[in-house]
Amino acid sequence: MLLATTVLALTAPMAVAEISFSGYGRFGLNYNSDAVFNESQIDMRMRINIDGSVETDSGITFGGRIRLQYDENTVSDNDSDGLVSNDRAGAQLSPAMLYATGFGVRVEVGNANTAYDSVALMYNSEIGYLDRGFGDPNGNYFSFNSTPYGSEEINRMGLFVSYSAGGFNGRISLVDPDQTGAVIDEEELSLSVDYAFGQATVAAAYVDNAAGVENAQALFLGAEYAISDAANIGLLYFDYDEDLDANDSVRVTLYGNYTMDAITFKGYVATDDQDGLANDTAYGLGVDYDLGGARLSGDIHRSYAEETIAGLGVRFDF
C-alpha cells in the first residue's frame, strides 16, 4: 500500500484540500539466459504519484492524479518474455485521472483505472523486486497508463465506477480509445467483483473488446486461502480469446507464500496452451527480506520459451 505524504494542506470551513506525493523506487540486477546482447543488466524505476484532492461539505471527495515515472533499461514486469524496447530518455508524465468518491462509491474519468486490471488476486503470483512472473494475465487490455498516450490515443477517455462495502468490491469500466471517432478501435468494457470472507478471497473479472480489439475477450477467476497468518495459497485462471486463434490462451497459475520472521518465500507454477510456445509450463521461486521500510528480493524463473530469468534488487515504497 502506498503511503501518501501530505506536502500542502489548505483549510476552509467544512472543507480540506491537499496535495500529496506517493510512489516507489526500485533497482537491481537482472539476468536473461537468452538475451541477444548482455545477459545481465542493471534495471531501475522511479515512480511518483502526484495527487490533489478536496473534501466537500457534503462528505464527497474530488481529486485527481498525474504520475511521473522513469524506467531504465529494457526489463518489463508485465511482458511474457521479460523484455521490451524502451527508448524513453527521461522521466515521463502520465495523462491525468480525475475522480470523485464517497459513501462507498468511486468514479474516475480520463486516464482511469479499469475493472479488469483492478480486480483482487490477479497479480498475487508475482515475485521479485520487479513483481513479475509468467503466471500473470494473458492477452492485452487497458489500464491506468503510466506514460503518455501514443499518437492514436491522444483523445482516449476512460470511465470507471466502483462500489465497496465490507469485504465486497464491484467495478465497471469503459474505455474509448478515441472519442473523436478517428480511430477504428472498439470501446473496451470490463466488469469485476471480489469478496473477502474469513480466511478466503474469491475474485472474477471479464473484459470485452480488450485493448480496443474487436471481439477480443478475457475472463479471470481467482481464489486464495490463508492457511495461517504466515502462509497462503492461491489458484488463478485466465482465458483470453481473440479472432486470431494463434493468440488464444488459457493460463492456470498455482502460487503460494510463506513468511518466517523477516523472510518471505514465494513460488508459482503456471501452464499455458497458447500455440507456438516452446514449453507449456513456466515456474518461478522468490524470496523477500524485510529491511524495515524496504525489501531485498531475489527471483528466478523458467519461462515458456525455456529461458532462465533471474533478478536481485531492492524496492522501497514512500
PDB file of C-alpha atoms in Angstrom:
ATOM      1  CA  MET A   1       0.000   0.000   0.000  1.00  0.00           C
ATOM      2  CA  LEU A   2       1.330   3.418  -0.905  1.00  0.00           C
ATOM      3  CA  LEU A   3       1.932   5.834   1.944  1.00  0.00           C
ATOM      4  CA  ALA A   4       0.956   9.337   0.887  1.00  0.00           C
ATOM      5  CA  THR A   5       2.856  12.200   2.484  1.00  0.00           C
ATOM      6  CA  THR A   6       0.966  15.474   2.565  1.00  0.00           C
ATOM      7  CA  VAL A   7       3.095  18.410   1.461  1.00  0.00           C
ATOM      8  CA  LEU A   8       0.435  21.144   1.287  1.00  0.00           C
ATOM      9  CA  ALA A   9      -2.801  21.483   3.238  1.00  0.00           C
ATOM     10  CA  LEU A  10      -5.252  24.384   2.961  1.00  0.00           C
ATOM     11  CA  THR A  11      -8.184  24.525   5.337  1.00  0.00           C
ATOM     12  CA  ALA A  12     -11.537  26.303   4.957  1.00  0.00           C
ATOM     13  CA  PRO A  13     -14.787  25.950   6.862  1.00  0.00           C
ATOM     14  CA  MET A  14     -16.071  22.382   6.425  1.00  0.00           C
ATOM     15  CA  ALA A  15     -13.551  21.650   3.625  1.00  0.00           C
ATOM     16  CA  VAL A  16      -9.984  20.359   3.423  1.00  0.00           C
ATOM     17  CA  ALA A  17      -7.788  20.438   0.324  1.00  0.00           C
ATOM     18  CA  GLU A  18      -4.413  18.763  -0.028  1.00  0.00           C
ATOM     19  CA  ILE A  19      -1.669  17.836  -2.445  1.00  0.00           C
ATOM     20  CA  SER A  20       0.322  14.686  -1.717  1.00  0.00           C
ATOM     21  CA  PHE A  21       3.105  12.567  -3.169  1.00  0.00           C
ATOM     22  CA  SER A  22       3.498   8.787  -3.049  1.00  0.00           C
ATOM     23  CA  GLY A  23       5.312   6.162  -5.053  1.00  0.00           C
ATOM     24  CA  TYR A  24       8.247   3.789  -5.009  1.00  0.00           C
ATOM     25  CA  GLY A  25      11.783   3.217  -6.222  1.00  0.00           C
ATOM     26  CA  ARG A  26      13.493   0.002  -7.233  1.00  0.00           C
ATOM     27  CA  PHE A  27      16.892  -1.008  -8.581  1.00  0.00           C
ATOM     28  CA  GLY A  28      18.752  -4.240  -9.128  1.00  0.00           C
ATOM     29  CA  LEU A  29      20.451  -6.692 -11.427  1.00  0.00           C
ATOM     30  CA  ASN A  30      18.576  -8.816 -13.972  1.00  0.00           C
ATOM     31  CA  TYR A  31      19.685 -11.871 -15.916  1.00  0.00           C
ATOM     32  CA  ASN A  32      18.203 -13.466 -19.057  1.00  0.00           C
ATOM     33  CA  SER A  33      19.914 -16.548 -20.451  1.00  0.00           C
ATOM     34  CA  ASP A  34      18.628 -15.855 -23.989  1.00  0.00           C
ATOM     35  CA  ALA A  35      19.337 -12.117 -24.180  1.00  0.00           C
ATOM     36  CA  VAL A  36      20.568 -11.030 -27.621  1.00  0.00           C
ATOM     37  CA  PHE A  37      23.422  -8.949 -26.187  1.00  0.00           C
ATOM     38  CA  ASN A  38      24.211  -8.635 -22.463  1.00  0.00           C
ATOM     39  CA  GLU A  39      22.704 -11.425 -20.374  1.00  0.00           C
ATOM     40  CA  SER A  40      22.998  -9.305 -17.203  1.00  0.00           C
ATOM     41  CA  GLN A  41      21.783  -5.717 -16.946  1.00  0.00           C
ATOM     42  CA  ILE A  42      21.123  -3.156 -14.216  1.00  0.00           C
ATOM     43  CA  ASP A  43      17.481  -2.060 -14.020  1.00  0.00           C
ATOM     44  CA  MET A  44      15.815   0.805 -12.136  1.00  0.00           C
ATOM     45  CA  ARG A  45      12.493   2.621 -11.852  1.00  0.00           C
ATOM     46  CA  MET A  46      11.387   5.744 -10.003  1.00  0.00           C
ATOM     47  CA  ARG A  47       7.625   6.432  -9.728  1.00  0.00           C
ATOM     48  CA  ILE A  48       5.953   9.447  -8.109  1.00  0.00           C
ATOM     49  CA  ASN A  49       2.170   9.797  -7.920  1.00  0.00           C
ATOM     50  CA  ILE A  50       1.058  13.430  -7.616  1.00  0.00           C
ATOM     51  CA  ASP A  51      -2.406  13.607  -6.047  1.00  0.00           C
ATOM     52  CA  GLY A  52      -4.628  16.594  -5.355  1.00  0.00           C
ATOM     53  CA  SER A  53      -7.975  16.385  -3.568  1.00  0.00           C
ATOM     54  CA  VAL A  54     -10.616  18.388  -1.738  1.00  0.00           C
ATOM     55  CA  GLU A  55     -13.344  17.162   0.600  1.00  0.00           C
ATOM     56  CA  THR A  56     -16.634  18.988   0.191  1.00  0.00           C
ATOM     57  CA  ASP A  57     -19.108  19.942   2.895  1.00  0.00           C
ATOM     58  CA  SER A  58     -21.300  17.026   1.821  1.00  0.00           C
ATOM     59  CA  GLY A  59     -18.548  14.473   2.541  1.00  0.00           C
ATOM     60  CA  ILE A  60     -17.679  13.761  -1.102  1.00  0.00           C
ATOM     61  CA  THR A  61     -14.001  13.944  -2.067  1.00  0.00           C
ATOM     62  CA  PHE A  62     -12.977  15.205  -5.501  1.00  0.00           C
ATOM     63  CA  GLY A  63      -9.433  14.701  -6.718  1.00  0.00           C
ATOM     64  CA  GLY A  64      -7.032  13.801  -9.449  1.00  0.00           C
ATOM     65  CA  ARG A  65      -3.728  12.071 -10.153  1.00  0.00           C
ATOM     66  CA  ILE A  66      -0.802  12.527 -12.517  1.00  0.00           C
ATOM     67  CA  ARG A  67       2.093  10.050 -12.423  1.00  0.00           C
ATOM     68  CA  LEU A  68       5.746  10.888 -13.013  1.00  0.00           C
ATOM     69  CA  GLN A  69       7.821   7.829 -13.905  1.00  0.00           C
ATOM     70  CA  TYR A  70      11.276   6.932 -15.160  1.00  0.00           C
ATOM     71  CA  ASP A  71      12.219   3.444 -16.352  1.00  0.00           C
ATOM     72  CA  GLU A  72      15.789   2.494 -17.130  1.00  0.00           C
ATOM     73  CA  ASN A  73      16.825  -0.348 -19.421  1.00  0.00           C
ATOM     74  CA  THR A  74      14.643  -2.839 -21.298  1.00  0.00           C
ATOM     75  CA  VAL A  75      13.249  -5.021 -18.497  1.00  0.00           C
ATOM     76  CA  SER A  76       9.468  -5.029 -18.088  1.00  0.00           C
ATOM     77  CA  ASP A  77       7.478  -6.716 -15.293  1.00  0.00           C
ATOM     78  CA  ASN A  78       4.387  -7.204 -17.465  1.00  0.00           C
ATOM     79  CA  ASP A  79       5.523  -8.853 -20.696  1.00  0.00           C
ATOM     80  CA  SER A  80       5.605 -12.603 -21.140  1.00  0.00           C
ATOM     81  CA  ASP A  81       9.162 -12.627 -22.458  1.00  0.00           C
ATOM     82  CA  GLY A  82      10.502 -10.248 -19.779  1.00  0.00           C
ATOM     83  CA  LEU A  83      11.872  -7.807 -22.356  1.00  0.00           C
ATOM     84  CA  VAL A  84      10.519  -4.808 -24.238  1.00  0.00           C
ATOM     85  CA  SER A  85      12.108  -1.987 -26.197  1.00  0.00           C
ATOM     86  CA  ASN A  86      12.375   1.256 -24.259  1.00  0.00           C
ATOM     87  CA  ASP A  87      13.607   4.407 -25.984  1.00  0.00           C
ATOM     88  CA  ARG A  88      12.478   6.916 -23.362  1.00  0.00           C
ATOM     89  CA  ALA A  89      15.312   9.253 -22.420  1.00  0.00           C
ATOM     90  CA  GLY A  90      13.849  10.833 -19.281  1.00  0.00           C
ATOM     91  CA  ALA A  91      11.016  10.797 -16.763  1.00  0.00           C
ATOM     92  CA  GLN A  92       7.542  10.866 -18.328  1.00  0.00           C
ATOM     93  CA  LEU A  93       4.234  12.318 -17.123  1.00  0.00           C
ATOM     94  CA  SER A  94       1.099  10.228 -17.429  1.00  0.00           C
ATOM     95  CA  PRO A  95      -2.244  11.528 -18.707  1.00  0.00           C
ATOM     96  CA  ALA A  96      -4.455  12.807 -15.889  1.00  0.00           C
ATOM     97  CA  MET A  97      -7.156  10.942 -13.992  1.00  0.00           C
ATOM     98  CA  LEU A  98      -9.910  12.780 -12.088  1.00  0.00           C
ATOM     99  CA  TYR A  99     -12.186  11.156  -9.519  1.00  0.00           C
ATOM    100  CA  ALA A 100     -15.000  11.601  -7.008  1.00  0.00           C
ATOM    101  CA  THR A 101     -15.522   9.290  -4.038  1.00  0.00           C
ATOM    102  CA  GLY A 102     -17.926   8.994  -1.159  1.00  0.00           C
ATOM    103  CA  PHE A 103     -20.315   6.588   0.602  1.00  0.00           C
ATOM    104  CA  GLY A 104     -18.518   3.555  -0.830  1.00  0.00           C
ATOM    105  CA  VAL A 105     -18.711   4.741  -4.444  1.00  0.00           C
ATOM    106  CA  ARG A 106     -15.747   5.882  -6.560  1.00  0.00           C
ATOM    107  CA  VAL A 107     -15.999   7.405 -10.059  1.00  0.00           C
ATOM    108  CA  GLU A 108     -12.952   8.046 -12.256  1.00  0.00           C
ATOM    109  CA  VAL A 109     -12.663   9.766 -15.651  1.00  0.00           C
ATOM    110  CA  GLY A 110      -9.780  10.329 -18.052  1.00  0.00           C
ATOM    111  CA  ASN A 111      -6.783   8.046 -17.604  1.00  0.00           C
ATOM    112  CA  ALA A 112      -8.964   5.873 -15.411  1.00  0.00           C
ATOM    113  CA  ASN A 113      -8.266   2.506 -13.887  1.00  0.00           C
ATOM    114  CA  THR A 114     -10.190  -0.393 -15.422  1.00  0.00           C
ATOM    115  CA  ALA A 115     -12.370  -3.003 -13.751  1.00  0.00           C
ATOM    116  CA  TYR A 116     -10.411  -5.919 -15.207  1.00  0.00           C
ATOM    117  CA  ASP A 117      -6.989  -4.605 -14.176  1.00  0.00           C
ATOM    118  CA  SER A 118      -8.192  -3.610 -10.672  1.00  0.00           C
ATOM    119  CA  VAL A 119      -9.648  -6.943  -9.520  1.00  0.00           C
ATOM    120  CA  ALA A 120      -8.136  -8.593  -6.444  1.00  0.00           C
ATOM    121  CA  LEU A 121      -5.700 -11.544  -6.659  1.00  0.00           C
ATOM    122  CA  MET A 122      -4.862 -11.114 -10.355  1.00  0.00           C
ATOM    123  CA  TYR A 123      -1.193 -10.273  -9.753  1.00  0.00           C
ATOM    124  CA  ASN A 124      -0.660 -12.162  -6.491  1.00  0.00           C
ATOM    125  CA  SER A 125       1.659 -14.758  -8.050  1.00  0.00           C
ATOM    126  CA  GLU A 126       4.295 -12.119  -8.890  1.00  0.00           C
ATOM    127  CA  ILE A 127       7.712 -12.363  -7.235  1.00  0.00           C
ATOM    128  CA  GLY A 128      10.986 -10.440  -7.033  1.00  0.00           C
ATOM    129  CA  TYR A 129      11.707  -6.732  -6.724  1.00  0.00           C
ATOM    130  CA  LEU A 130      10.213  -6.277 -10.216  1.00  0.00           C
ATOM    131  CA  ASP A 131       6.976  -8.010  -9.148  1.00  0.00           C
ATOM    132  CA  ARG A 132       6.985 -10.226 -12.237  1.00  0.00           C
ATOM    133  CA  GLY A 133       6.072 -13.736 -13.237  1.00  0.00           C
ATOM    134  CA  PHE A 134       4.794 -15.955 -16.032  1.00  0.00           C
ATOM    135  CA  GLY A 135       1.560 -16.689 -14.175  1.00  0.00           C
ATOM    136  CA  ASP A 136       0.251 -13.170 -14.857  1.00  0.00           C
ATOM    137  CA  PRO A 137      -2.750 -12.290 -17.065  1.00  0.00           C
ATOM    138  CA  ASN A 138      -2.517 -13.303 -20.738  1.00  0.00           C
ATOM    139  CA  GLY A 139      -3.501 -11.030 -23.617  1.00  0.00           C
ATOM    140  CA  ASN A 140      -3.732  -7.235 -23.757  1.00  0.00           C
ATOM    141  CA  TYR A 141      -6.205  -4.905 -22.035  1.00  0.00           C
ATOM    142  CA  PHE A 142      -6.437  -1.271 -20.991  1.00  0.00           C
ATOM    143  CA  SER A 143      -5.301   0.003 -17.588  1.00  0.00           C
ATOM    144  CA  PHE A 144      -4.064   3.222 -15.987  1.00  0.00           C
ATOM    145  CA  ASN A 145      -1.353   4.492 -18.364  1.00  0.00           C
ATOM    146  CA  SER A 146       1.875   5.441 -16.555  1.00  0.00           C
ATOM    147  CA  THR A 147       3.374   7.193 -19.597  1.00  0.00           C
ATOM    148  CA  PRO A 148       1.890   9.450 -22.315  1.00  0.00           C
ATOM    149  CA  TYR A 149      -0.612   8.017 -24.773  1.00  0.00           C
ATOM    150  CA  GLY A 150       0.560   7.125 -28.256  1.00  0.00           C
ATOM    151  CA  SER A 151      -0.347   9.250 -31.276  1.00  0.00           C
ATOM    152  CA  GLU A 152      -3.502   7.171 -31.891  1.00  0.00           C
ATOM    153  CA  GLU A 153      -4.762   7.560 -28.310  1.00  0.00           C
ATOM    154  CA  ILE A 154      -4.463  11.302 -27.690  1.00  0.00           C
ATOM    155  CA  ASN A 155      -8.265  11.520 -27.376  1.00  0.00           C
ATOM    156  CA  ARG A 156      -8.649   8.368 -25.259  1.00  0.00           C
ATOM    157  CA  MET A 157     -11.256   8.612 -22.496  1.00  0.00           C
ATOM    158  CA  GLY A 158     -11.942   6.170 -19.693  1.00  0.00           C
ATOM    159  CA  LEU A 159     -14.793   5.903 -17.193  1.00  0.00           C
ATOM    160  CA  PHE A 160     -14.578   3.729 -14.069  1.00  0.00           C
ATOM    161  CA  VAL A 161     -17.148   3.172 -11.284  1.00  0.00           C
ATOM    162  CA  SER A 162     -16.661   1.012  -8.193  1.00  0.00           C
ATOM    163  CA  TYR A 163     -18.626   0.214  -5.051  1.00  0.00           C
ATOM    164  CA  SER A 164     -17.173  -1.201  -1.820  1.00  0.00           C
ATOM    165  CA  ALA A 165     -18.977  -2.485   1.271  1.00  0.00           C
ATOM    166  CA  GLY A 166     -17.291  -4.661   3.874  1.00  0.00           C
ATOM    167  CA  GLY A 167     -15.319  -7.344   2.067  1.00  0.00           C
ATOM    168  CA  PHE A 168     -17.168  -6.817  -1.241  1.00  0.00           C
ATOM    169  CA  ASN A 169     -15.888  -4.783  -4.210  1.00  0.00           C
ATOM    170  CA  GLY A 170     -17.661  -4.371  -7.549  1.00  0.00           C
ATOM    171  CA  ARG A 171     -16.403  -2.425 -10.584  1.00  0.00           C
ATOM    172  CA  ILE A 172     -17.357  -1.488 -14.138  1.00  0.00           C
ATOM    173  CA  SER A 173     -15.295   0.471 -16.667  1.00  0.00           C
ATOM    174  CA  LEU A 174     -15.486   1.706 -20.252  1.00  0.00           C
ATOM    175  CA  VAL A 175     -12.522   2.945 -22.307  1.00  0.00           C
ATOM    176  CA  ASP A 176     -12.976   4.732 -25.648  1.00  0.00           C
ATOM    177  CA  PRO A 177      -9.612   4.738 -27.479  1.00  0.00           C
ATOM    178  CA  ASP A 178     -10.614   7.924 -29.340  1.00  0.00           C
ATOM    179  CA  GLN A 179     -13.709   9.991 -28.573  1.00  0.00           C
ATOM    180  CA  THR A 180     -13.456  11.778 -31.939  1.00  0.00           C
ATOM    181  CA  GLY A 181     -14.122   8.554 -33.827  1.00  0.00           C
ATOM    182  CA  ALA A 182     -10.969   8.914 -35.939  1.00  0.00           C
ATOM    183  CA  VAL A 183      -9.547   5.647 -34.600  1.00  0.00           C
ATOM    184  CA  ILE A 184     -11.329   2.444 -35.588  1.00  0.00           C
ATOM    185  CA  ASP A 185     -10.532   0.630 -32.326  1.00  0.00           C
ATOM    186  CA  GLU A 186     -13.554  -0.575 -30.357  1.00  0.00           C
ATOM    187  CA  GLU A 187     -14.626   0.584 -26.889  1.00  0.00           C
ATOM    188  CA  GLU A 188     -13.418  -1.747 -24.134  1.00  0.00           C
ATOM    189  CA  LEU A 189     -15.957  -2.770 -21.468  1.00  0.00           C
ATOM    190  CA  SER A 190     -14.895  -4.629 -18.331  1.00  0.00           C
ATOM    191  CA  LEU A 191     -16.516  -5.824 -15.098  1.00  0.00           C
ATOM    192  CA  SER A 192     -15.064  -7.318 -11.916  1.00  0.00           C
ATOM    193  CA  VAL A 193     -16.057  -8.397  -8.422  1.00  0.00           C
ATOM    194  CA  ASP A 194     -14.134  -9.747  -5.449  1.00  0.00           C
ATOM    195  CA  TYR A 195     -15.112 -10.737  -1.930  1.00  0.00           C
ATOM    196  CA  ALA A 196     -13.023 -11.462   1.168  1.00  0.00           C
ATOM    197  CA  PHE A 197     -14.573 -13.557   3.929  1.00  0.00           C
ATOM    198  CA  GLY A 198     -12.746 -15.170   6.802  1.00  0.00           C
ATOM    199  CA  GLN A 199      -9.508 -16.677   5.525  1.00  0.00           C
ATOM    200  CA  ALA A 200     -10.632 -16.790   1.885  1.00  0.00           C
ATOM    201  CA  THR A 201     -10.835 -14.355  -1.020  1.00  0.00           C
ATOM    202  CA  VAL A 202     -12.544 -15.001  -4.359  1.00  0.00           C
ATOM    203  CA  ALA A 203     -12.498 -12.852  -7.491  1.00  0.00           C
ATOM    204  CA  ALA A 204     -13.846 -12.734 -11.045  1.00  0.00           C
ATOM    205  CA  ALA A 205     -13.398 -10.337 -13.974  1.00  0.00           C
ATOM    206  CA  TYR A 206     -14.381 -10.087 -17.631  1.00  0.00           C
ATOM    207  CA  VAL A 207     -13.364  -7.730 -20.448  1.00  0.00           C
ATOM    208  CA  ASP A 208     -14.858  -7.374 -23.940  1.00  0.00           C
ATOM    209  CA  ASN A 209     -13.064  -5.733 -26.896  1.00  0.00           C
ATOM    210  CA  ALA A 210      -9.910  -5.975 -24.812  1.00  0.00           C
ATOM    211  CA  ALA A 211      -7.416  -3.178 -25.577  1.00  0.00           C
ATOM    212  CA  GLY A 212      -9.816  -1.941 -28.273  1.00  0.00           C
ATOM    213  CA  VAL A 213      -9.525  -5.110 -30.383  1.00  0.00           C
ATOM    214  CA  GLU A 214     -12.945  -6.127 -31.723  1.00  0.00           C
ATOM    215  CA  ASN A 215     -14.274  -9.366 -30.191  1.00  0.00           C
ATOM    216  CA  ALA A 216     -11.147  -9.923 -28.076  1.00  0.00           C
ATOM    217  CA  GLN A 217     -12.351 -11.240 -24.718  1.00  0.00           C
ATOM    218  CA  ALA A 218     -10.666 -12.194 -21.456  1.00  0.00           C
ATOM    219  CA  LEU A 219     -12.000 -13.960 -18.362  1.00  0.00           C
ATOM    220  CA  PHE A 220     -10.337 -14.198 -14.957  1.00  0.00           C
ATOM    221  CA  LEU A 221     -11.254 -16.336 -11.949  1.00  0.00           C
ATOM    222  CA  GLY A 222      -9.221 -16.479  -8.763  1.00  0.00           C
ATOM    223  CA  ALA A 223      -9.276 -17.837  -5.224  1.00  0.00           C
ATOM    224  CA  GLU A 224      -6.854 -17.504  -2.324  1.00  0.00           C
ATOM    225  CA  TYR A 225      -6.863 -19.131   1.102  1.00  0.00           C
ATOM    226  CA  ALA A 226      -4.850 -18.071   4.148  1.00  0.00           C
ATOM    227  CA  ILE A 227      -3.683 -21.307   5.737  1.00  0.00           C
ATOM    228  CA  SER A 228      -2.313 -19.283   8.672  1.00  0.00           C
ATOM    229  CA  ASP A 229      -1.013 -15.791   9.416  1.00  0.00           C
ATOM    230  CA  ALA A 230       2.269 -16.875   7.812  1.00  0.00           C
ATOM    231  CA  ALA A 231       1.146 -18.872   4.759  1.00  0.00           C
ATOM    232  CA  ASN A 232      -1.344 -18.683   1.892  1.00  0.00           C
ATOM    233  CA  ILE A 233      -2.074 -20.493  -1.346  1.00  0.00           C
ATOM    234  CA  GLY A 234      -3.929 -19.351  -4.453  1.00  0.00           C
ATOM    235  CA  LEU A 235      -5.230 -20.549  -7.821  1.00  0.00           C
ATOM    236  CA  LEU A 236      -5.722 -18.260 -10.852  1.00  0.00           C
ATOM    237  CA  TYR A 237      -7.458 -18.968 -14.164  1.00  0.00           C
ATOM    238  CA  PHE A 238      -7.105 -16.752 -17.271  1.00  0.00           C
ATOM    239  CA  ASP A 239      -8.878 -17.315 -20.596  1.00  0.00           C
ATOM    240  CA  TYR A 240      -8.010 -14.958 -23.481  1.00  0.00           C
ATOM    241  CA  ASP A 241      -9.839 -15.335 -26.790  1.00  0.00           C
ATOM    242  CA  GLU A 242      -9.156 -13.398 -29.997  1.00  0.00           C
ATOM    243  CA  ASP A 243     -10.223 -13.830 -33.629  1.00  0.00           C
ATOM    244  CA  LEU A 244      -6.690 -14.978 -34.419  1.00  0.00           C
ATOM    245  CA  ASP A 245      -6.503 -18.500 -32.998  1.00  0.00           C
ATOM    246  CA  ALA A 246      -2.733 -18.207 -32.552  1.00  0.00           C
ATOM    247  CA  ASN A 247      -3.294 -15.604 -29.817  1.00  0.00           C
ATOM    248  CA  ASP A 248      -5.887 -17.628 -27.891  1.00  0.00           C
ATOM    249  CA  SER A 249      -4.648 -18.745 -24.497  1.00  0.00           C
ATOM    250  CA  VAL A 250      -5.819 -20.490 -21.350  1.00  0.00           C
ATOM    251  CA  ARG A 251      -3.425 -19.974 -18.431  1.00  0.00           C
ATOM    252  CA  VAL A 252      -3.686 -21.564 -14.973  1.00  0.00           C
ATOM    253  CA  THR A 253      -1.426 -20.488 -12.107  1.00  0.00           C
ATOM    254  CA  LEU A 254      -0.888 -22.069  -8.695  1.00  0.00           C
ATOM    255  CA  TYR A 255       1.077 -19.999  -6.170  1.00  0.00           C
ATOM    256  CA  GLY A 256       1.953 -19.887  -2.504  1.00  0.00           C
ATOM    257  CA  ASN A 257       3.796 -17.764   0.074  1.00  0.00           C
ATOM    258  CA  TYR A 258       5.306 -18.484   3.472  1.00  0.00           C
ATOM    259  CA  THR A 259       6.701 -15.907   5.921  1.00  0.00           C
ATOM    260  CA  MET A 260       9.214 -16.726   8.623  1.00  0.00           C
ATOM    261  CA  ASP A 261      10.390 -13.761  10.693  1.00  0.00           C
ATOM    262  CA  ALA A 262      11.725 -11.178   8.191  1.00  0.00           C
ATOM    263  CA  ILE A 263      11.883 -13.636   5.272  1.00  0.00           C
ATOM    264  CA  THR A 264       9.051 -14.493   2.871  1.00  0.00           C
ATOM    265  CA  PHE A 265       9.380 -17.411   0.459  1.00  0.00           C
ATOM    266  CA  LYS A 266       7.295 -17.287  -2.730  1.00  0.00           C
ATOM    267  CA  GLY A 267       6.683 -19.621  -5.625  1.00  0.00           C
ATOM    268  CA  TYR A 268       4.376 -20.369  -8.542  1.00  0.00           C
ATOM    269  CA  VAL A 269       3.862 -22.789 -11.405  1.00  0.00           C
ATOM    270  CA  ALA A 270       1.782 -21.899 -14.479  1.00  0.00           C
ATOM    271  CA  THR A 271       0.573 -23.647 -17.620  1.00  0.00           C
ATOM    272  CA  ASP A 272      -0.453 -22.044 -20.926  1.00  0.00           C
ATOM    273  CA  ASP A 273      -1.911 -23.739 -24.026  1.00  0.00           C
ATOM    274  CA  GLN A 274      -1.122 -20.929 -26.489  1.00  0.00           C
ATOM    275  CA  ASP A 275       0.178 -22.106 -29.882  1.00  0.00           C
ATOM    276  CA  GLY A 276       3.869 -21.716 -30.585  1.00  0.00           C
ATOM    277  CA  LEU A 277       5.243 -21.912 -27.044  1.00  0.00           C
ATOM    278  CA  ALA A 278       8.419 -23.929 -26.611  1.00  0.00           C
ATOM    279  CA  ASN A 279       7.046 -25.295 -23.338  1.00  0.00           C
ATOM    280  CA  ASP A 280       3.533 -25.057 -21.907  1.00  0.00           C
ATOM    281  CA  THR A 281       4.797 -24.830 -18.301  1.00  0.00           C
ATOM    282  CA  ALA A 282       6.618 -21.989 -16.531  1.00  0.00           C
ATOM    283  CA  TYR A 283       7.598 -21.625 -12.894  1.00  0.00           C
ATOM    284  CA  GLY A 284       9.422 -19.345 -10.510  1.00  0.00           C
ATOM    285  CA  LEU A 285      10.799 -19.085  -6.979  1.00  0.00           C
ATOM    286  CA  GLY A 286      11.441 -15.935  -4.986  1.00  0.00           C
ATOM    287  CA  VAL A 287      12.466 -14.700  -1.564  1.00  0.00           C
ATOM    288  CA  ASP A 288      11.938 -11.314   0.117  1.00  0.00           C
ATOM    289  CA  TYR A 289      13.893  -9.989   3.080  1.00  0.00           C
ATOM    290  CA  ASP A 290      12.199  -7.198   5.048  1.00  0.00           C
ATOM    291  CA  LEU A 291      14.683  -4.374   5.634  1.00  0.00           C
ATOM    292  CA  GLY A 292      12.182  -2.318   7.648  1.00  0.00           C
ATOM    293  CA  GLY A 293      10.855   0.228   5.151  1.00  0.00           C
ATOM    294  CA  ALA A 294      12.287  -1.576   2.123  1.00  0.00           C
ATOM    295  CA  ARG A 295      12.727  -5.122   0.886  1.00  0.00           C
ATOM    296  CA  LEU A 296      15.571  -7.044  -0.706  1.00  0.00           C
ATOM    297  CA  SER A 297      14.146  -9.511  -3.236  1.00  0.00           C
ATOM    298  CA  GLY A 298      15.527 -12.288  -5.388  1.00  0.00           C
ATOM    299  CA  ASP A 299      13.691 -14.296  -8.041  1.00  0.00           C
ATOM    300  CA  ILE A 300      14.418 -16.974 -10.634  1.00  0.00           C
ATOM    301  CA  HIS A 301      12.072 -18.205 -13.395  1.00  0.00           C
ATOM    302  CA  ARG A 302      11.900 -20.744 -16.176  1.00  0.00           C
ATOM    303  CA  SER A 303       9.822 -19.195 -18.980  1.00  0.00           C
ATOM    304  CA  TYR A 304       7.554 -20.706 -21.641  1.00  0.00           C
ATOM    305  CA  ALA A 305      10.430 -20.019 -24.060  1.00  0.00           C
ATOM    306  CA  GLU A 306      12.668 -22.148 -21.807  1.00  0.00           C
ATOM    307  CA  GLU A 307      14.713 -19.097 -20.812  1.00  0.00           C
ATOM    308  CA  THR A 308      16.218 -18.729 -17.367  1.00  0.00           C
ATOM    309  CA  ILE A 309      15.358 -15.292 -15.971  1.00  0.00           C
ATOM    310  CA  ALA A 310      16.603 -14.083 -12.588  1.00  0.00           C
ATOM    311  CA  GLY A 311      16.911 -10.899 -10.575  1.00  0.00           C
ATOM    312  CA  LEU A 312      18.191  -9.447  -7.319  1.00  0.00           C
ATOM    313  CA  GLY A 313      17.268  -5.965  -6.154  1.00  0.00           C
ATOM    314  CA  VAL A 314      15.721  -3.567  -3.649  1.00  0.00           C
ATOM    315  CA  ARG A 315      12.306  -1.911  -3.630  1.00  0.00           C
ATOM    316  CA  PHE A 316      11.153   0.841  -1.255  1.00  0.00           C
ATOM    317  CA  ASP A 317       7.721   2.491  -1.061  1.00  0.00           C
ATOM    318  CA  PHE A 318       7.013   6.025   0.183  1.00  0.00           C
TER     319      PHE A 318
END
